[in-house]
Short mmCIF file of N, CA and C in Angstrom, two decimals:
data_model
loop_
_atom_site.label_atom_id
_atom_site.label_comp_id
_atom_site.label_asym_id
_atom_site.label_seq_id
_atom_site.Cartn_x
_atom_site.Cartn_y
_atom_site.Cartn_z
N MET A 1248 0.76 -1.62 -0.68
CA MET A 1248 0.33 0.03 0.20
C MET A 1248 0.71 1.10 -0.25
N LYS A 1249 2.47 1.35 0.73
CA LYS A 1249 2.64 1.91 0.66
C LYS A 1249 3.54 2.76 -0.55
N ALA A 1250 3.72 2.17 -1.30
CA ALA A 1250 4.39 1.74 -2.81
C ALA A 1250 3.42 2.51 -3.19
N PHE A 1251 2.06 1.92 -3.45
CA PHE A 1251 1.27 2.26 -4.05
C PHE A 1251 0.94 4.22 -4.03
N VAL A 1252 0.70 4.56 -2.47
CA VAL A 1252 1.10 5.95 -2.31
C VAL A 1252 2.27 6.66 -2.70
N LEU A 1253 3.51 6.19 -2.65
CA LEU A 1253 4.64 6.94 -2.89
C LEU A 1253 4.22 7.05 -4.58
N ILE A 1254 4.16 6.19 -5.54
CA ILE A 1254 3.58 6.42 -7.12
C ILE A 1254 2.43 7.13 -7.43
N PHE A 1255 1.67 7.04 -6.39
CA PHE A 1255 0.17 7.91 -6.84
C PHE A 1255 0.59 9.58 -6.63
N ILE A 1256 1.82 10.01 -5.22
CA ILE A 1256 2.19 10.89 -4.90
C ILE A 1256 3.57 11.74 -6.17
N SER A 1257 3.98 10.25 -6.45
CA SER A 1257 5.52 11.13 -7.85
C SER A 1257 4.48 11.55 -8.97
N VAL A 1258 3.70 10.49 -9.36
CA VAL A 1258 3.19 11.13 -10.40
C VAL A 1258 2.05 12.64 -10.72
N LEU A 1259 1.75 12.58 -9.63
CA LEU A 1259 0.90 13.75 -8.78
C LEU A 1259 1.58 14.97 -9.59
N PHE A 1260 2.58 14.70 -8.40
CA PHE A 1260 4.07 16.21 -8.61
C PHE A 1260 4.99 15.86 -9.84
N LEU A 1261 4.71 14.85 -10.66
CA LEU A 1261 4.78 15.28 -12.20
C LEU A 1261 4.51 15.98 -13.08
N SER A 1262 2.86 15.56 -13.07
CA SER A 1262 2.07 15.78 -13.55
C SER A 1262 1.73 17.58 -13.57
N CYS A 1263 1.46 17.93 -12.02
CA CYS A 1263 1.61 19.40 -11.57
C CYS A 1263 2.91 20.37 -12.95
N GLN A 1264 4.19 19.61 -12.00
CA GLN A 1264 5.03 20.15 -12.84
C GLN A 1264 5.50 20.43 -13.95
N SER A 1265 4.91 19.64 -14.71
CA SER A 1265 4.51 19.65 -16.06
C SER A 1265 3.93 20.45 -16.70
N ASP A 1266 2.24 20.50 -16.19
CA ASP A 1266 1.17 21.25 -16.21
C ASP A 1266 1.66 23.23 -16.17
N THR A 1267 2.63 23.52 -15.36
CA THR A 1267 3.16 24.98 -14.79
C THR A 1267 4.33 24.97 -16.23
N LYS A 1268 4.73 24.19 -16.32
CA LYS A 1268 5.49 24.85 -17.64
C LYS A 1268 5.07 24.40 -19.26
N THR A 1269 3.82 24.13 -19.43
CA THR A 1269 3.43 24.08 -20.33
C THR A 1269 2.85 25.73 -20.08
N THR A 1270 1.84 26.50 -19.38
CA THR A 1270 1.61 27.48 -19.05
C THR A 1270 2.58 27.99 -19.22
N GLU A 1271 3.51 28.29 -18.77
CA GLU A 1271 4.82 29.06 -18.80
C GLU A 1271 5.34 29.60 -20.36
N THR A 1272 5.41 28.61 -20.94
CA THR A 1272 5.39 28.01 -22.39
C THR A 1272 4.45 28.86 -23.19
N VAL A 1273 3.16 28.83 -23.07
CA VAL A 1273 2.30 29.79 -23.43
C VAL A 1273 2.12 31.00 -24.00
N ALA A 1274 2.16 31.16 -21.99
CA ALA A 1274 3.06 32.89 -21.62
C ALA A 1274 3.79 33.16 -22.90
N ASP A 1275 5.03 32.73 -22.71
CA ASP A 1275 6.26 33.19 -23.67
C ASP A 1275 5.81 33.52 -24.93
N ASP A 1276 4.84 32.53 -25.81
CA ASP A 1276 4.37 32.30 -27.19
C ASP A 1276 3.45 34.16 -27.25
N THR A 1277 2.54 33.80 -25.66
CA THR A 1277 1.87 35.13 -26.59
C THR A 1277 1.65 36.26 -26.17
N VAL A 1278 2.99 36.83 -25.82
CA VAL A 1278 3.86 38.01 -25.62
C VAL A 1278 4.64 38.38 -26.42
N SER A 1279 4.31 39.24 -27.17
CA SER A 1279 5.12 39.83 -28.12
C SER A 1279 5.95 41.45 -28.05
N PRO A 1280 7.07 41.89 -28.17
CA PRO A 1280 7.26 43.87 -28.24
C PRO A 1280 6.22 44.31 -29.07
N SER A 1281 5.77 45.23 -27.91
CA SER A 1281 5.32 45.95 -28.12
C SER A 1281 5.71 47.42 -28.68
N VAL A 1282 5.09 48.55 -29.21
CA VAL A 1282 5.52 50.08 -29.63
C VAL A 1282 5.03 50.89 -28.49
N PHE A 1283 5.94 51.44 -27.68
CA PHE A 1283 5.33 52.12 -26.76
C PHE A 1283 5.51 53.62 -27.18
N LYS A 1284 4.70 54.69 -26.43
CA LYS A 1284 5.00 56.11 -26.91
C LYS A 1284 6.08 56.69 -26.53
N ALA A 1285 6.66 56.46 -25.04
CA ALA A 1285 7.70 56.61 -24.78
C ALA A 1285 8.84 55.83 -25.46
N ASP A 1286 8.55 55.40 -26.16
CA ASP A 1286 9.79 54.83 -27.45
C ASP A 1286 10.04 55.49 -28.30
N ILE A 1287 8.85 55.97 -28.53
CA ILE A 1287 8.80 56.76 -30.00
C ILE A 1287 9.27 58.10 -29.39
N GLU A 1288 8.88 58.67 -28.31
CA GLU A 1288 8.80 60.05 -28.27
C GLU A 1288 10.77 60.16 -27.98
N ALA A 1289 11.34 58.96 -27.69
CA ALA A 1289 12.62 58.90 -27.71
C ALA A 1289 13.66 58.83 -28.82
N LEU A 1290 12.73 59.17 -30.01
CA LEU A 1290 13.26 58.90 -31.23
C LEU A 1290 13.83 59.75 -31.58
N ASP A 1291 15.25 59.69 -32.30
CA ASP A 1291 15.49 61.09 -32.34
C ASP A 1291 16.36 61.22 -34.19
N TYR A 1292 15.10 61.97 -34.22
CA TYR A 1292 15.05 62.39 -36.36
C TYR A 1292 14.82 64.15 -36.51
N VAL A 1293 14.93 64.30 -37.26
CA VAL A 1293 14.55 65.19 -38.03
C VAL A 1293 13.42 65.30 -38.16
N GLU A 1294 12.19 65.88 -38.24
CA GLU A 1294 11.16 66.67 -38.05
C GLU A 1294 10.60 67.51 -39.31
N TYR A 1295 10.17 67.28 -40.29
CA TYR A 1295 10.09 68.76 -40.97
C TYR A 1295 8.83 68.86 -41.15
N GLU A 1296 8.10 69.90 -40.96
CA GLU A 1296 6.38 70.25 -41.16
C GLU A 1296 6.50 71.35 -42.18
N LEU A 1297 5.10 71.54 -42.96
CA LEU A 1297 4.86 72.08 -44.09
C LEU A 1297 4.73 73.54 -43.37
N ASP A 1298 5.37 74.08 -44.40
CA ASP A 1298 5.37 75.91 -44.13
C ASP A 1298 4.03 75.87 -44.42
N ALA A 1299 3.99 77.57 -44.03
CA ALA A 1299 2.28 77.79 -44.48
C ALA A 1299 2.37 78.00 -45.51
N LYS A 1300 3.07 78.77 -46.69
CA LYS A 1300 2.57 78.48 -47.87
C LYS A 1300 2.19 77.33 -48.53
N ALA A 1301 2.42 75.88 -48.53
CA ALA A 1301 2.61 74.49 -48.53
C ALA A 1301 1.29 74.33 -48.07
N ALA A 1302 1.00 75.04 -46.69
CA ALA A 1302 -0.25 73.93 -46.02
C ALA A 1302 -1.41 74.43 -46.71
N THR A 1303 -1.40 75.88 -46.70
CA THR A 1303 -2.47 76.97 -47.30
C THR A 1303 -2.70 75.63 -48.91
N THR A 1304 -2.02 75.67 -49.32
CA THR A 1304 -2.25 74.96 -50.73
C THR A 1304 -3.03 73.48 -50.79
N LEU A 1305 -2.42 73.08 -49.79
CA LEU A 1305 -2.47 71.20 -49.39
C LEU A 1305 -3.65 71.44 -48.84
N SER A 1306 -4.13 72.35 -47.69
CA SER A 1306 -5.71 72.62 -47.01
C SER A 1306 -6.08 71.55 -47.80
N ALA A 1307 -6.68 71.47 -49.05
CA ALA A 1307 -8.11 70.61 -49.57
C ALA A 1307 -7.97 69.72 -50.00
N TRP A 1308 -6.25 68.72 -49.84
CA TRP A 1308 -6.28 67.64 -50.14
C TRP A 1308 -6.83 66.46 -48.95
N ASP A 1309 -7.58 66.10 -49.42
CA ASP A 1309 -8.27 65.56 -47.76
C ASP A 1309 -6.77 63.77 -47.43
N LYS A 1310 -6.38 63.57 -48.69
CA LYS A 1310 -5.91 62.24 -48.52
C LYS A 1310 -4.74 62.60 -47.45
N TYR A 1311 -4.05 64.47 -48.15
CA TYR A 1311 -2.59 64.28 -47.12
C TYR A 1311 -3.13 64.69 -45.75
N SER A 1312 -4.29 64.99 -45.50
CA SER A 1312 -4.53 65.64 -44.20
C SER A 1312 -4.89 63.71 -43.70
N GLU A 1313 -5.38 62.94 -44.21
CA GLU A 1313 -6.00 61.40 -43.46
C GLU A 1313 -4.66 60.83 -42.88
N LEU A 1314 -2.97 61.65 -44.13
CA LEU A 1314 -2.42 60.72 -43.40
C LEU A 1314 -1.76 61.19 -42.61
N SER A 1315 -1.52 62.68 -42.23
CA SER A 1315 -1.02 63.27 -41.28
C SER A 1315 -2.02 62.97 -40.23
N VAL A 1316 -3.08 62.94 -39.94
CA VAL A 1316 -3.55 62.12 -38.91
C VAL A 1316 -2.70 60.54 -38.47
N THR A 1317 -2.87 59.66 -39.10
CA THR A 1317 -2.30 58.33 -39.27
C THR A 1317 -0.91 58.30 -38.59
N ILE A 1318 -0.09 59.40 -39.06
CA ILE A 1318 1.74 59.87 -38.84
C ILE A 1318 1.57 60.27 -37.39
N ALA A 1319 0.39 61.56 -36.87
CA ALA A 1319 0.34 62.06 -35.83
C ALA A 1319 0.01 60.41 -34.45
N GLN A 1320 -0.79 59.94 -34.96
CA GLN A 1320 -1.53 58.95 -33.64
C GLN A 1320 -0.62 57.94 -33.92
N LEU A 1321 0.60 57.24 -34.85
CA LEU A 1321 1.87 56.63 -34.86
C LEU A 1321 2.99 57.50 -33.66
N LYS A 1322 2.78 58.72 -33.63
CA LYS A 1322 3.83 59.40 -32.72
C LYS A 1322 3.61 59.39 -31.14
N SER A 1323 1.60 59.75 -31.25
CA SER A 1323 1.29 58.50 -30.21
C SER A 1323 1.56 57.46 -29.46
N GLY A 1324 1.63 56.40 -30.35
CA GLY A 1324 2.15 55.20 -30.13
C GLY A 1324 0.49 54.47 -30.20
N ASP A 1325 0.05 54.82 -31.25
CA ASP A 1325 -1.29 54.22 -31.46
C ASP A 1325 -1.26 53.27 -33.50
N VAL A 1326 -0.84 52.29 -32.62
CA VAL A 1326 -0.36 51.21 -34.12
C VAL A 1326 -1.22 51.02 -34.80
N SER A 1327 -2.67 51.46 -33.83
CA SER A 1327 -3.94 50.67 -34.92
C SER A 1327 -4.40 50.51 -36.34
N TYR A 1328 -3.68 51.64 -36.82
CA TYR A 1328 -3.93 51.85 -38.32
C TYR A 1328 -3.04 50.67 -39.01
N PHE A 1329 -2.08 50.42 -38.32
CA PHE A 1329 -1.02 49.36 -39.11
C PHE A 1329 -1.67 47.89 -38.90
N ASN A 1330 -2.48 47.65 -38.02
CA ASN A 1330 -3.03 46.51 -37.40
C ASN A 1330 -4.17 45.38 -39.29
N ASN A 1331 -4.44 46.96 -40.07
CA ASN A 1331 -4.90 46.20 -40.99
C ASN A 1331 -3.79 45.69 -42.20
N GLU A 1332 -4.24 44.65 -43.29
CA GLU A 1332 -4.03 44.08 -44.28
C GLU A 1332 -3.27 45.42 -44.86
N MET A 1333 -2.16 44.94 -45.96
CA MET A 1333 -1.27 45.80 -46.55
C MET A 1333 -2.34 45.92 -47.85
N LYS A 1334 -2.92 45.37 -47.82
CA LYS A 1334 -4.16 46.04 -49.24
C LYS A 1334 -4.73 47.37 -48.54
N VAL A 1335 -4.76 47.50 -47.84
CA VAL A 1335 -5.72 49.18 -46.75
C VAL A 1335 -4.28 49.81 -47.16
N ILE A 1336 -3.38 49.70 -47.00
CA ILE A 1336 -2.05 51.06 -47.02
C ILE A 1336 -2.19 50.94 -48.56
N GLU A 1337 -1.99 50.06 -49.38
CA GLU A 1337 -1.75 50.51 -50.47
C GLU A 1337 -2.60 51.10 -51.80
N ALA A 1338 -3.74 50.39 -50.80
CA ALA A 1338 -5.33 51.15 -51.37
C ALA A 1338 -5.27 52.76 -51.24
N PHE A 1339 -4.91 52.51 -49.95
CA PHE A 1339 -4.60 54.23 -49.21
C PHE A 1339 -4.04 54.69 -50.82
N PHE A 1340 -2.55 54.26 -50.87
CA PHE A 1340 -1.44 55.49 -51.67
C PHE A 1340 -1.79 55.48 -52.90
N ASN A 1341 -3.27 54.78 -53.38
CA ASN A 1341 -3.09 54.93 -54.97
C ASN A 1341 -4.16 55.56 -54.91
N GLU A 1342 -5.05 55.68 -54.12
CA GLU A 1342 -5.83 57.13 -53.93
C GLU A 1342 -4.73 58.12 -53.64
N PHE A 1343 -4.09 58.04 -52.72
CA PHE A 1343 -3.16 59.08 -52.79
C PHE A 1343 -2.48 59.65 -53.74
N LYS A 1344 -1.96 58.91 -54.05
CA LYS A 1344 -0.92 59.73 -55.67
C LYS A 1344 -2.16 59.87 -56.52
N THR A 1345 -3.36 59.61 -56.91
CA THR A 1345 -4.45 59.94 -57.84
C THR A 1345 -4.95 61.34 -57.33
N SER A 1346 -5.12 61.36 -56.34
CA SER A 1346 -5.62 62.85 -55.81
C SER A 1346 -4.54 63.99 -55.95
N MET A 1347 -3.70 63.42 -55.61
CA MET A 1347 -2.67 64.59 -55.69
C MET A 1347 -2.73 66.09 -56.31
N PRO A 1348 -2.86 66.76 -55.54
CA PRO A 1348 -2.97 68.54 -56.53
C PRO A 1348 -1.77 68.49 -57.64
N GLU A 1349 -2.02 68.83 -58.44
CA GLU A 1349 -1.33 69.64 -59.44
C GLU A 1349 -0.08 70.47 -59.13
N ALA A 1350 -0.28 70.36 -58.43
CA ALA A 1350 0.73 71.95 -57.83
C ALA A 1350 1.59 71.19 -56.87
N VAL A 1351 1.90 70.02 -56.92
CA VAL A 1351 2.89 69.51 -56.00
C VAL A 1351 3.06 67.51 -56.88
N LYS A 1352 2.87 67.77 -57.84
CA LYS A 1352 2.88 66.19 -58.80
C LYS A 1352 3.88 66.62 -59.39
N THR A 1353 5.45 66.53 -58.46
CA THR A 1353 6.49 66.07 -59.76
C THR A 1353 6.87 65.34 -58.79
N PRO A 1354 8.25 64.56 -59.70
CA PRO A 1354 8.29 63.14 -59.94
C PRO A 1354 9.52 63.32 -58.48
N SER A 1355 9.74 64.44 -57.77
CA SER A 1355 11.04 64.13 -56.57
C SER A 1355 9.73 63.79 -55.87
N ILE A 1356 8.40 64.16 -55.35
CA ILE A 1356 7.77 64.20 -54.28
C ILE A 1356 6.65 63.21 -54.46
N LEU A 1357 6.78 62.75 -55.49
CA LEU A 1357 6.38 61.00 -55.94
C LEU A 1357 7.46 60.17 -55.63
N ALA A 1358 8.41 60.17 -55.99
CA ALA A 1358 9.21 59.49 -55.83
C ALA A 1358 9.49 59.09 -53.55
N ARG A 1359 9.43 60.35 -53.15
CA ARG A 1359 9.36 60.79 -51.83
C ARG A 1359 7.91 60.27 -51.11
N ALA A 1360 6.85 60.14 -52.47
CA ALA A 1360 5.93 59.30 -51.29
C ALA A 1360 5.92 57.75 -51.77
N LEU A 1361 6.19 56.96 -52.70
CA LEU A 1361 6.76 55.96 -53.08
C LEU A 1361 7.82 55.52 -51.58
N ALA A 1362 8.41 56.22 -51.17
CA ALA A 1362 9.50 55.68 -50.27
C ALA A 1362 8.35 55.49 -48.96
N LEU A 1363 7.84 57.15 -48.64
CA LEU A 1363 6.74 56.49 -47.48
C LEU A 1363 5.88 55.63 -47.13
N GLU A 1364 5.46 55.30 -48.93
CA GLU A 1364 4.77 54.19 -48.76
C GLU A 1364 5.09 52.63 -48.69
N THR A 1365 6.55 52.41 -48.93
CA THR A 1365 7.75 51.52 -48.79
C THR A 1365 7.68 51.90 -47.13
N LYS A 1366 7.79 52.23 -47.07
CA LYS A 1366 8.01 52.47 -45.00
C LYS A 1366 7.00 51.91 -44.40
N MET A 1367 5.69 52.56 -44.44
CA MET A 1367 4.42 52.24 -43.55
C MET A 1367 4.34 50.67 -44.19
N LEU A 1368 4.55 49.76 -45.38
CA LEU A 1368 4.51 48.76 -45.83
C LEU A 1368 5.32 48.01 -45.09
N LYS A 1369 6.71 48.25 -45.23
CA LYS A 1369 8.01 47.04 -43.62
C LYS A 1369 7.02 47.97 -42.59
N LEU A 1370 7.02 48.83 -42.02
CA LEU A 1370 6.18 48.72 -40.44
C LEU A 1370 4.79 48.66 -40.31
N GLN A 1371 4.12 47.75 -41.46
CA GLN A 1371 2.82 46.89 -40.99
C GLN A 1371 3.47 45.78 -40.81
N SER A 1372 4.39 45.01 -41.66
CA SER A 1372 5.05 44.04 -41.42
C SER A 1372 5.82 43.47 -40.59
N ALA A 1373 6.72 44.61 -39.91
CA ALA A 1373 7.48 44.47 -38.92
C ALA A 1373 6.50 44.45 -37.49
N LEU A 1374 5.25 44.68 -37.38
CA LEU A 1374 4.29 44.59 -36.69
C LEU A 1374 4.01 43.37 -36.37
N HIS A 1375 3.41 42.89 -37.42
CA HIS A 1375 2.28 41.44 -37.63
C HIS A 1375 3.66 40.47 -37.69
N LEU A 1376 5.00 41.00 -37.25
CA LEU A 1376 5.92 39.56 -37.48
C LEU A 1376 6.16 38.99 -36.03
N ASP A 1377 6.06 37.47 -35.53
CA ASP A 1377 5.72 36.82 -34.08
C ASP A 1377 7.48 37.27 -33.57
N HIS A 1378 8.20 37.31 -34.61
CA HIS A 1378 9.33 37.18 -34.47
C HIS A 1378 10.11 38.27 -34.11
N ALA A 1379 9.74 39.50 -34.82
CA ALA A 1379 10.36 40.84 -34.99
C ALA A 1379 10.34 41.37 -33.17
N SER A 1380 11.80 41.75 -33.15
CA SER A 1380 11.83 42.45 -31.33
C SER A 1380 11.13 43.68 -31.86
N GLU A 1381 11.43 43.89 -30.31
CA GLU A 1381 10.79 45.85 -30.46
C GLU A 1381 11.63 46.82 -31.00
N LYS A 1382 13.20 46.33 -30.89
CA LYS A 1382 14.68 47.33 -31.15
C LYS A 1382 13.84 47.38 -32.59
N GLU A 1383 13.72 46.20 -33.93
CA GLU A 1383 13.02 46.13 -35.06
C GLU A 1383 12.06 47.39 -35.33
N GLN A 1384 11.24 46.82 -34.55
CA GLN A 1384 9.58 47.63 -34.72
C GLN A 1384 9.87 49.16 -34.42
N LEU A 1385 10.67 49.34 -33.38
CA LEU A 1385 11.22 51.07 -33.35
C LEU A 1385 11.50 51.39 -34.54
N ASN A 1386 13.01 50.32 -35.28
CA ASN A 1386 13.03 51.38 -36.37
C ASN A 1386 12.45 51.47 -37.53
N ALA A 1387 11.34 50.77 -37.73
CA ALA A 1387 10.60 50.38 -38.93
C ALA A 1387 9.85 51.90 -38.49
N VAL A 1388 9.80 52.32 -37.00
CA VAL A 1388 8.43 53.14 -36.59
C VAL A 1388 9.25 54.74 -37.37
N LYS A 1389 10.54 54.23 -36.63
CA LYS A 1389 11.56 55.90 -36.60
C LYS A 1389 11.47 55.89 -38.12
N GLU A 1390 11.76 54.69 -39.12
CA GLU A 1390 12.19 55.12 -40.91
C GLU A 1390 10.82 55.65 -41.42
N THR A 1391 9.45 55.22 -40.82
CA THR A 1391 8.20 55.62 -41.51
C THR A 1391 8.03 57.26 -40.76
N LEU A 1392 8.55 57.55 -40.29
CA LEU A 1392 8.43 59.23 -39.66
C LEU A 1392 9.48 59.87 -40.33
N VAL A 1393 10.68 59.39 -40.41
CA VAL A 1393 12.16 60.01 -41.38
C VAL A 1393 11.10 60.15 -42.74
N ALA A 1394 10.84 58.77 -43.41
CA ALA A 1394 10.34 59.03 -44.90
C ALA A 1394 8.93 60.50 -44.59
N PHE A 1395 8.15 60.28 -43.90
CA PHE A 1395 6.96 61.56 -43.65
C PHE A 1395 7.72 62.76 -43.21
N SER A 1396 8.68 62.86 -43.04
CA SER A 1396 9.18 64.29 -42.96
C SER A 1396 10.48 64.39 -44.04
N ASN A 1397 10.88 63.69 -44.65
CA ASN A 1397 11.45 63.88 -45.93
C ASN A 1397 10.65 64.10 -47.23
N PHE A 1398 9.03 63.58 -46.82
CA PHE A 1398 8.06 64.01 -48.18
C PHE A 1398 7.97 65.12 -47.83
N ASN A 1399 7.33 65.74 -46.58
CA ASN A 1399 7.11 67.31 -46.69
C ASN A 1399 8.33 68.03 -46.61
N LEU A 1400 9.47 67.72 -46.52
CA LEU A 1400 10.69 68.34 -46.73
C LEU A 1400 11.01 68.52 -48.28
N GLN A 1401 10.35 67.85 -49.23
CA GLN A 1401 10.24 67.70 -50.80
C GLN A 1401 9.69 68.96 -50.96
N ILE A 1402 8.36 68.86 -50.18
CA ILE A 1402 7.11 69.64 -50.34
C ILE A 1402 7.49 71.33 -50.69
N ASN A 1403 8.31 71.33 -49.37
CA ASN A 1403 9.18 72.76 -49.17
C ASN A 1403 9.48 72.94 -50.04
N LYS A 1404 10.48 72.19 -50.35
CA LYS A 1404 11.80 72.75 -51.37
C LYS A 1404 11.15 72.85 -52.43
N LYS A 1405 9.85 72.43 -53.09
CA LYS A 1405 9.39 73.09 -54.19
C LYS A 1405 8.77 74.17 -54.42
N PHE A 1406 7.99 74.09 -53.28
CA PHE A 1406 7.17 75.76 -52.79
C PHE A 1406 8.32 76.80 -53.02
N GLU A 1407 9.19 76.89 -52.12
CA GLU A 1407 10.71 77.48 -51.92
C GLU A 1407 10.91 77.90 -53.41
N LYS A 1408 11.59 76.60 -54.15
CA LYS A 1408 11.83 77.22 -55.46
C LYS A 1408 11.18 77.89 -56.38
N GLU A 1409 9.73 77.86 -56.25
CA GLU A 1409 8.96 78.60 -57.13
C GLU A 1409 8.91 79.86 -56.40
N ALA A 1410 8.95 80.06 -55.39
CA ALA A 1410 9.31 81.17 -54.51
C ALA A 1410 10.33 82.20 -54.98
N GLN A 1411 11.17 81.31 -55.52
CA GLN A 1411 12.94 82.28 -56.09
C GLN A 1411 12.72 83.34 -57.24
N ASN A 1412 12.58 84.28 -57.22
CA ASN A 1412 12.36 85.20 -58.90
C ASN A 1412 14.12 85.47 -59.15
N ILE A 1413 14.10 84.53 -59.96
CA ILE A 1413 15.87 84.51 -59.88
C ILE A 1413 15.90 84.79 -61.30
N VAL A 1414 16.31 86.78 -61.95
CA VAL A 1414 16.20 87.02 -63.16
C VAL A 1414 17.52 86.22 -64.09
N LYS A 1415 17.33 85.95 -65.30
CA LYS A 1415 18.74 85.96 -65.89
C LYS A 1415 18.94 86.67 -66.60
N PRO A 1416 20.33 87.07 -66.42
CA PRO A 1416 20.67 88.49 -67.45
C PRO A 1416 20.63 88.42 -69.34
#
């Protein structure tokens, strides 16, 4: 009888220990790195805003306003926009490029828009990968913010160049 009780306690002990390991493994699999507002605010990059003249010219461009709101949400740590499928981002940028005002539709600005689209798609992928580290996710966020800043800078350069009145002799 003592042998039976000893075997029963051993089996019980081993099964309890086994359940604990399984629970820990499941908990580790469900935890994924996430991007936080403080981490995003700590990113070091040069941020360019639109000049007043560019802002007034682009005020009627709804897709740019929508993009600005998305980037502002990203800066605040809200990555919910990037929980969508890639098709949503691709469709947005198709409409973004087609609705672009003629005043800013130049090859250099279109190139910056394409770079921004690429970085946003990369960010969306990094946020959805299970094995992506927090550092990789933050790097993708930084690349997206830099791409948006460079897009704004290119628009500013276009308006600045148009404002110059250079008279050739």
